[in-house]
PDB file of N, CA and C in Angstrom:
ATOM      1  N   MET A   1     202.310 -54.851 272.324  1.00 61.00           N
ATOM      2  CA  MET A   1     203.639 -55.108 271.810  1.00 61.00           C
ATOM      3  C   MET A   1     204.648 -54.609 272.847  1.00 61.00           C
ATOM      4  N   ASN A   2     205.689 -55.367 273.030  1.00 82.00           N
ATOM      5  CA  ASN A   2     206.699 -54.962 274.010  1.00 82.00           C
ATOM      6  C   ASN A   2     207.629 -53.895 273.429  1.00 82.00           C
ATOM      7  N   ALA A   3     208.471 -53.362 274.279  1.00 85.00           N
ATOM      8  CA  ALA A   3     209.343 -52.260 273.873  1.00 85.00           C
ATOM      9  C   ALA A   3     210.382 -52.705 272.840  1.00 85.00           C
ATOM     10  N   PHE A   4     210.883 -53.945 272.956  1.00 86.00           N
ATOM     11  CA  PHE A   4     211.891 -54.417 272.014  1.00 86.00           C
ATOM     12  C   PHE A   4     211.299 -54.579 270.606  1.00 86.00           C
ATOM     13  N   GLY A   5     210.094 -55.103 270.506  1.00 87.00           N
ATOM     14  CA  GLY A   5     209.436 -55.251 269.204  1.00 87.00           C
ATOM     15  C   GLY A   5     209.172 -53.901 268.562  1.00 87.00           C
ATOM     16  N   GLY A   6     208.736 -52.929 269.354  1.00 88.00           N
ATOM     17  CA  GLY A   6     208.520 -51.584 268.832  1.00 88.00           C
ATOM     18  C   GLY A   6     209.813 -50.945 268.352  1.00 88.00           C
ATOM     19  N   PHE A   7     210.896 -51.213 269.083  1.00 90.00           N
ATOM     20  CA  PHE A   7     212.196 -50.692 268.695  1.00 90.00           C
ATOM     21  C   PHE A   7     212.643 -51.271 267.353  1.00 90.00           C
ATOM     22  N   ILE A   8     212.469 -52.566 267.167  1.00 90.00           N
ATOM     23  CA  ILE A   8     212.878 -53.217 265.915  1.00 90.00           C
ATOM     24  C   ILE A   8     212.049 -52.697 264.749  1.00 90.00           C
ATOM     25  N   ILE A   9     210.750 -52.536 264.938  1.00 91.00           N
ATOM     26  CA  ILE A   9     209.892 -52.018 263.867  1.00 91.00           C
ATOM     27  C   ILE A   9     210.282 -50.590 263.523  1.00 91.00           C
ATOM     28  N   ARG A  10     210.535 -49.771 264.521  1.00 90.00           N
ATOM     29  CA  ARG A  10     210.953 -48.387 264.277  1.00 90.00           C
ATOM     30  C   ARG A  10     212.301 -48.329 263.563  1.00 90.00           C
ATOM     31  N   LEU A  11     213.220 -49.205 263.965  1.00 90.00           N
ATOM     32  CA  LEU A  11     214.536 -49.254 263.340  1.00 90.00           C
ATOM     33  C   LEU A  11     214.435 -49.636 261.867  1.00 90.00           C
ATOM     34  N   LEU A  12     213.642 -50.632 261.551  1.00 90.00           N
ATOM     35  CA  LEU A  12     213.489 -51.058 260.161  1.00 90.00           C
ATOM     36  C   LEU A  12     212.804 -49.996 259.317  1.00 90.00           C
ATOM     37  N   SER A  13     211.805 -49.324 259.854  1.00 90.00           N
ATOM     38  CA  SER A  13     211.140 -48.270 259.083  1.00 90.00           C
ATOM     39  C   SER A  13     212.068 -47.079 258.873  1.00 90.00           C
ATOM     40  N   ASP A  14     212.896 -46.767 259.865  1.00 89.00           N
ATOM     41  CA  ASP A  14     213.864 -45.679 259.694  1.00 89.00           C
ATOM     42  C   ASP A  14     214.936 -46.039 258.680  1.00 89.00           C
ATOM     43  N   LEU A  15     215.337 -47.309 258.616  1.00 89.00           N
ATOM     44  CA  LEU A  15     216.324 -47.733 257.620  1.00 89.00           C
ATOM     45  C   LEU A  15     215.786 -47.584 256.204  1.00 89.00           C
ATOM     46  N   ILE A  16     214.485 -47.774 256.033  1.00 88.00           N
ATOM     47  CA  ILE A  16     213.875 -47.610 254.715  1.00 88.00           C
ATOM     48  C   ILE A  16     213.814 -46.129 254.344  1.00 88.00           C
ATOM     49  N   GLU A  17     213.537 -45.256 255.307  1.00 90.00           N
ATOM     50  CA  GLU A  17     213.413 -43.827 255.038  1.00 90.00           C
ATOM     51  C   GLU A  17     214.762 -43.104 254.953  1.00 90.00           C
ATOM     52  N   MET A  18     215.822 -43.684 255.500  1.00 89.00           N
ATOM     53  CA  MET A  18     217.101 -42.998 255.598  1.00 89.00           C
ATOM     54  C   MET A  18     217.684 -42.561 254.252  1.00 89.00           C
ATOM     55  N   PRO A  19     217.692 -43.383 253.202  1.00 86.00           N
ATOM     56  CA  PRO A  19     218.268 -42.902 251.933  1.00 86.00           C
ATOM     57  C   PRO A  19     217.551 -41.666 251.377  1.00 86.00           C
ATOM     58  N   LEU A  20     216.238 -41.622 251.514  1.00 87.00           N
ATOM     59  CA  LEU A  20     215.501 -40.453 251.020  1.00 87.00           C
ATOM     60  C   LEU A  20     215.834 -39.205 251.831  1.00 87.00           C
ATOM     61  N   ILE A  21     215.909 -39.344 253.129  1.00 86.00           N
ATOM     62  CA  ILE A  21     216.264 -38.204 253.979  1.00 86.00           C
ATOM     63  C   ILE A  21     217.679 -37.742 253.660  1.00 86.00           C
ATOM     64  N   PHE A  22     218.593 -38.686 253.448  1.00 82.00           N
ATOM     65  CA  PHE A  22     219.978 -38.335 253.148  1.00 82.00           C
ATOM     66  C   PHE A  22     220.072 -37.574 251.834  1.00 82.00           C
ATOM     67  N   ILE A  23     219.366 -38.027 250.819  1.00 82.00           N
ATOM     68  CA  ILE A  23     219.421 -37.361 249.513  1.00 82.00           C
ATOM     69  C   ILE A  23     218.760 -35.989 249.555  1.00 82.00           C
ATOM     70  N   GLU A  24     217.606 -35.893 250.194  1.00 83.00           N
ATOM     71  CA  GLU A  24     216.857 -34.635 250.193  1.00 83.00           C
ATOM     72  C   GLU A  24     217.453 -33.577 251.116  1.00 83.00           C
ATOM     73  N   GLN A  25     217.937 -33.969 252.285  1.00 84.00           N
ATOM     74  CA  GLN A  25     218.343 -32.978 253.272  1.00 84.00           C
ATOM     75  C   GLN A  25     219.856 -32.794 253.395  1.00 84.00           C
ATOM     76  N   VAL A  26     220.634 -33.801 253.014  1.00 80.00           N
ATOM     77  CA  VAL A  26     222.080 -33.680 253.157  1.00 80.00           C
ATOM     78  C   VAL A  26     222.720 -33.310 251.825  1.00 80.00           C
ATOM     79  N   ILE A  27     222.430 -34.057 250.788  1.00 80.00           N
ATOM     80  CA  ILE A  27     223.056 -33.815 249.496  1.00 80.00           C
ATOM     81  C   ILE A  27     222.350 -32.714 248.722  1.00 80.00           C
ATOM     82  N   GLY A  28     221.046 -32.686 248.760  1.00 76.00           N
ATOM     83  CA  GLY A  28     220.259 -31.801 247.922  1.00 76.00           C
ATOM     84  C   GLY A  28     220.503 -30.314 248.038  1.00 76.00           C
ATOM     85  N   PRO A  29     220.507 -29.718 249.227  1.00 77.00           N
ATOM     86  CA  PRO A  29     220.562 -28.257 249.302  1.00 77.00           C
ATOM     87  C   PRO A  29     221.865 -27.631 248.817  1.00 77.00           C
ATOM     88  N   ASN A  30     222.971 -28.329 248.935  1.00 81.00           N
ATOM     89  CA  ASN A  30     224.257 -27.726 248.622  1.00 81.00           C
ATOM     90  C   ASN A  30     225.012 -28.610 247.631  1.00 81.00           C
ATOM     91  N   PRO A  31     225.317 -28.112 246.429  1.00 81.00           N
ATOM     92  CA  PRO A  31     226.001 -28.955 245.446  1.00 81.00           C
ATOM     93  C   PRO A  31     227.440 -29.308 245.836  1.00 81.00           C
ATOM     94  N   ILE A  32     228.086 -28.490 246.654  1.00 87.00           N
ATOM     95  CA  ILE A  32     229.459 -28.805 247.057  1.00 87.00           C
ATOM     96  C   ILE A  32     229.494 -30.019 247.981  1.00 87.00           C
ATOM     97  N   SER A  33     228.380 -30.334 248.623  1.00 82.00           N
ATOM     98  CA  SER A  33     228.354 -31.501 249.503  1.00 82.00           C
ATOM     99  C   SER A  33     228.523 -32.789 248.716  1.00 82.00           C
ATOM    100  N   ILE A  34     228.106 -32.819 247.461  1.00 83.00           N
ATOM    101  CA  ILE A  34     228.306 -34.006 246.631  1.00 83.00           C
ATOM    102  C   ILE A  34     229.806 -34.255 246.451  1.00 83.00           C
ATOM    103  N   VAL A  35     230.554 -33.187 246.184  1.00 87.00           N
ATOM    104  CA  VAL A  35     232.001 -33.304 246.012  1.00 87.00           C
ATOM    105  C   VAL A  35     232.657 -33.733 247.327  1.00 87.00           C
ATOM    106  N   LEU A  36     232.235 -33.145 248.427  1.00 87.00           N
ATOM    107  CA  LEU A  36     232.820 -33.488 249.721  1.00 87.00           C
ATOM    108  C   LEU A  36     232.544 -34.940 250.102  1.00 87.00           C
ATOM    109  N   ILE A  37     231.347 -35.406 249.842  1.00 85.00           N
ATOM    110  CA  ILE A  37     231.016 -36.795 250.145  1.00 85.00           C
ATOM    111  C   ILE A  37     231.835 -37.730 249.261  1.00 85.00           C
ATOM    112  N   GLY A  38     232.010 -37.377 247.992  1.00 88.00           N
ATOM    113  CA  GLY A  38     232.815 -38.203 247.090  1.00 88.00           C
ATOM    114  C   GLY A  38     234.268 -38.279 247.509  1.00 88.00           C
ATOM    115  N   VAL A  39     234.870 -37.139 247.846  1.00 94.00           N
ATOM    116  CA  VAL A  39     236.271 -37.122 248.268  1.00 94.00           C
ATOM    117  C   VAL A  39     236.436 -37.872 249.595  1.00 94.00           C
ATOM    118  N   GLY A  40     235.518 -37.686 250.502  1.00 93.00           N
ATOM    119  CA  GLY A  40     235.579 -38.419 251.768  1.00 93.00           C
ATOM    120  C   GLY A  40     235.460 -39.919 251.560  1.00 93.00           C
ATOM    121  N   SER A  41     234.612 -40.324 250.639  1.00 93.00           N
ATOM    122  CA  SER A  41     234.464 -41.750 250.345  1.00 93.00           C
ATOM    123  C   SER A  41     235.742 -42.328 249.757  1.00 93.00           C
ATOM    124  N   VAL A  42     236.411 -41.567 248.901  1.00 97.00           N
ATOM    125  CA  VAL A  42     237.677 -42.033 248.328  1.00 97.00           C
ATOM    126  C   VAL A  42     238.724 -42.207 249.422  1.00 97.00           C
ATOM    127  N   PHE A  43     238.821 -41.257 250.338  1.00 97.00           N
ATOM    128  CA  PHE A  43     239.787 -41.380 251.434  1.00 97.00           C
ATOM    129  C   PHE A  43     239.484 -42.597 252.314  1.00 97.00           C
ATOM    130  N   VAL A  44     238.235 -42.812 252.628  1.00 97.00           N
ATOM    131  CA  VAL A  44     237.874 -43.948 253.473  1.00 97.00           C
ATOM    132  C   VAL A  44     238.153 -45.259 252.751  1.00 97.00           C
ATOM    133  N   LEU A  45     237.775 -45.360 251.485  1.00 97.00           N
ATOM    134  CA  LEU A  45     238.014 -46.591 250.734  1.00 97.00           C
ATOM    135  C   LEU A  45     239.507 -46.864 250.563  1.00 97.00           C
ATOM    136  N   ALA A  46     240.304 -45.828 250.342  1.00 97.00           N
ATOM    137  CA  ALA A  46     241.751 -46.015 250.202  1.00 97.00           C
ATOM    138  C   ALA A  46     242.358 -46.508 251.511  1.00 97.00           C
ATOM    139  N   SER A  47     241.944 -45.938 252.632  1.00 97.00           N
ATOM    140  CA  SER A  47     242.509 -46.372 253.912  1.00 97.00           C
ATOM    141  C   SER A  47     242.073 -47.792 254.252  1.00 97.00           C
ATOM    142  N   VAL A  48     240.861 -48.165 253.932  1.00 97.00           N
ATOM    143  CA  VAL A  48     240.402 -49.536 254.173  1.00 97.00           C
ATOM    144  C   VAL A  48     241.169 -50.508 253.282  1.00 97.00           C
ATOM    145  N   ALA A  49     241.434 -50.136 252.034  1.00 95.00           N
ATOM    146  CA  ALA A  49     242.182 -51.006 251.130  1.00 95.00           C
ATOM    147  C   ALA A  49     243.618 -51.204 251.614  1.00 95.00           C
ATOM    148  N   VAL A  50     244.265 -50.136 252.072  1.00 94.00           N
ATOM    149  CA  VAL A  50     245.637 -50.256 252.579  1.00 94.00           C
ATOM    150  C   VAL A  50     245.656 -51.110 253.847  1.00 94.00           C
ATOM    151  N   PHE A  51     244.699 -50.910 254.719  1.00 96.00           N
ATOM    152  CA  PHE A  51     244.633 -51.709 255.940  1.00 96.00           C
ATOM    153  C   PHE A  51     244.408 -53.183 255.614  1.00 96.00           C
ATOM    154  N   ALA A  52     243.529 -53.476 254.666  1.00 94.00           N
ATOM    155  CA  ALA A  52     243.277 -54.862 254.269  1.00 94.00           C
ATOM    156  C   ALA A  52     244.527 -55.490 253.665  1.00 94.00           C
ATOM    157  N   TYR A  53     245.264 -54.721 252.860  1.00 91.00           N
ATOM    158  CA  TYR A  53     246.516 -55.216 252.271  1.00 91.00           C
ATOM    159  C   TYR A  53     247.533 -55.559 253.352  1.00 91.00           C
ATOM    160  N   VAL A  54     247.649 -54.688 254.347  1.00 91.00           N
ATOM    161  CA  VAL A  54     248.598 -54.926 255.437  1.00 91.00           C
ATOM    162  C   VAL A  54     248.179 -56.130 256.271  1.00 91.00           C
ATOM    163  N   VAL A  55     246.906 -56.255 256.567  1.00 93.00           N
ATOM    164  CA  VAL A  55     246.428 -57.378 257.376  1.00 93.00           C
ATOM    165  C   VAL A  55     246.627 -58.690 256.632  1.00 93.00           C
ATOM    166  N   LEU A  56     246.295 -58.720 255.333  1.00 91.00           N
ATOM    167  CA  LEU A  56     246.487 -59.945 254.565  1.00 91.00           C
ATOM    168  C   LEU A  56     247.969 -60.310 254.475  1.00 91.00           C
ATOM    169  N   GLY A  57     248.835 -59.315 254.335  1.00 87.00           N
ATOM    170  CA  GLY A  57     250.269 -59.585 254.331  1.00 87.00           C
ATOM    171  C   GLY A  57     250.746 -60.122 255.660  1.00 87.00           C
ATOM    172  N   ALA A  58     250.208 -59.610 256.757  1.00 89.00           N
ATOM    173  CA  ALA A  58     250.596 -60.088 258.087  1.00 89.00           C
ATOM    174  C   ALA A  58     250.103 -61.512 258.339  1.00 89.00           C
ATOM    175  N   LEU A  59     249.005 -61.877 257.700  1.00 91.00           N
ATOM    176  CA  LEU A  59     248.479 -63.236 257.859  1.00 91.00           C
ATOM    177  C   LEU A  59     249.214 -64.249 256.982  1.00 91.00           C
ATOM    178  N   GLY A  60     250.102 -63.777 256.119  1.00 86.00           N
ATOM    179  CA  GLY A  60     250.891 -64.684 255.300  1.00 86.00           C
ATOM    180  C   GLY A  60     250.330 -64.950 253.922  1.00 86.00           C
ATOM    181  N   VAL A  61     249.329 -64.208 253.524  1.00 85.00           N
ATOM    182  CA  VAL A  61     248.758 -64.378 252.191  1.00 85.00           C
ATOM    183  C   VAL A  61     249.739 -63.772 251.182  1.00 85.00           C
ATOM    184  N   PRO A  62     250.145 -64.547 250.156  1.00 85.00           N
ATOM    185  CA  PRO A  62     251.090 -63.992 249.180  1.00 85.00           C
ATOM    186  C   PRO A  62     250.429 -62.903 248.334  1.00 85.00           C
ATOM    187  N   LEU A  63     250.983 -61.714 248.406  1.00 79.00           N
ATOM    188  CA  LEU A  63     250.432 -60.567 247.680  1.00 79.00           C
ATOM    189  C   LEU A  63     251.520 -59.963 246.790  1.00 79.00           C
ATOM    190  N   PRO A  64     251.131 -59.324 245.693  1.00 79.00           N
ATOM    191  CA  PRO A  64     252.141 -58.660 244.874  1.00 79.00           C
ATOM    192  C   PRO A  64     252.734 -57.463 245.614  1.00 79.00           C
ATOM    193  N   SER A  65     254.014 -57.250 245.411  1.00 76.00           N
ATOM    194  CA  SER A  65     254.696 -56.147 246.067  1.00 76.00           C
ATOM    195  C   SER A  65     254.467 -54.857 245.282  1.00 76.00           C
ATOM    196  N   PRO A  66     254.063 -53.767 245.946  1.00 73.00           N
ATOM    197  CA  PRO A  66     253.842 -52.523 245.216  1.00 73.00           C
ATOM    198  C   PRO A  66     255.141 -51.803 244.855  1.00 73.00           C
ATOM    199  N   GLY A  67     256.274 -52.250 245.397  1.00 72.00           N
ATOM    200  CA  GLY A  67     257.551 -51.575 245.147  1.00 72.00           C
ATOM    201  C   GLY A  67     258.591 -52.543 244.618  1.00 72.00           C
ATOM    202  N   ARG A  68     259.846 -52.120 244.661  1.00 67.00           N
ATOM    203  CA  ARG A  68     260.947 -52.945 244.231  1.00 67.00           C
ATOM    204  C   ARG A  68     261.205 -54.036 245.257  1.00 67.00           C
ATOM    205  N   GLY A  69     261.529 -55.209 244.797  1.00 63.00           N
ATOM    206  CA  GLY A  69     261.855 -56.311 245.691  1.00 63.00           C
ATOM    207  C   GLY A  69     263.317 -56.277 246.085  1.00 63.00           C
ATOM    208  N   PRO A  70     263.724 -57.116 247.021  1.00 63.00           N
ATOM    209  CA  PRO A  70     265.107 -57.087 247.487  1.00 63.00           C
ATOM    210  C   PRO A  70     266.108 -57.560 246.433  1.00 63.00           C
ATOM    211  N   GLY A  71     265.686 -58.375 245.467  1.00 58.00           N
ATOM    212  CA  GLY A  71     266.612 -58.885 244.476  1.00 58.00           C
ATOM    213  C   GLY A  71     266.780 -57.980 243.265  1.00 58.00           C
ATOM    214  N   GLU A  72     265.970 -56.989 243.128  1.00 59.00           N
ATOM    215  CA  GLU A  72     266.039 -56.112 241.972  1.00 59.00           C
ATOM    216  C   GLU A  72     267.029 -54.980 242.207  1.00 59.00           C
ATOM    217  N   THR A  73     267.816 -54.679 241.201  1.00 60.00           N
ATOM    218  CA  THR A  73     268.812 -53.615 241.330  1.00 60.00           C
ATOM    219  C   THR A  73     268.471 -52.481 240.393  1.00 60.00           C
ATOM    220  N   ILE A  74     268.936 -51.308 240.722  1.00 60.00           N
ATOM    221  CA  ILE A  74     268.735 -50.119 239.884  1.00 60.00           C
ATOM    222  C   ILE A  74     269.969 -49.973 238.996  1.00 60.00           C
ATOM    223  N   GLU A  75     269.749 -49.817 237.717  1.00 63.00           N
ATOM    224  CA  GLU A  75     270.872 -49.633 236.795  1.00 63.00           C
ATOM    225  C   GLU A  75     270.899 -48.241 236.245  1.00 63.00           C
TER     226      GLU A  75
END
């Protein structure tokens, strides 16, 4: 088997083992890591959502405005 085929097989087997290693060695030993991973995921998802909103707005896709529009007045 050539080196590229061995690399692909190793990569696929590591992808199968990765979730177990992540749960057992990263999340498992320390309970505060669960909270840190959750908060980090929220920050990443929020930034991706804001970036997607801005990109879609720049492309001209009609999106709802999160704030007051120019025609609305405060009474």
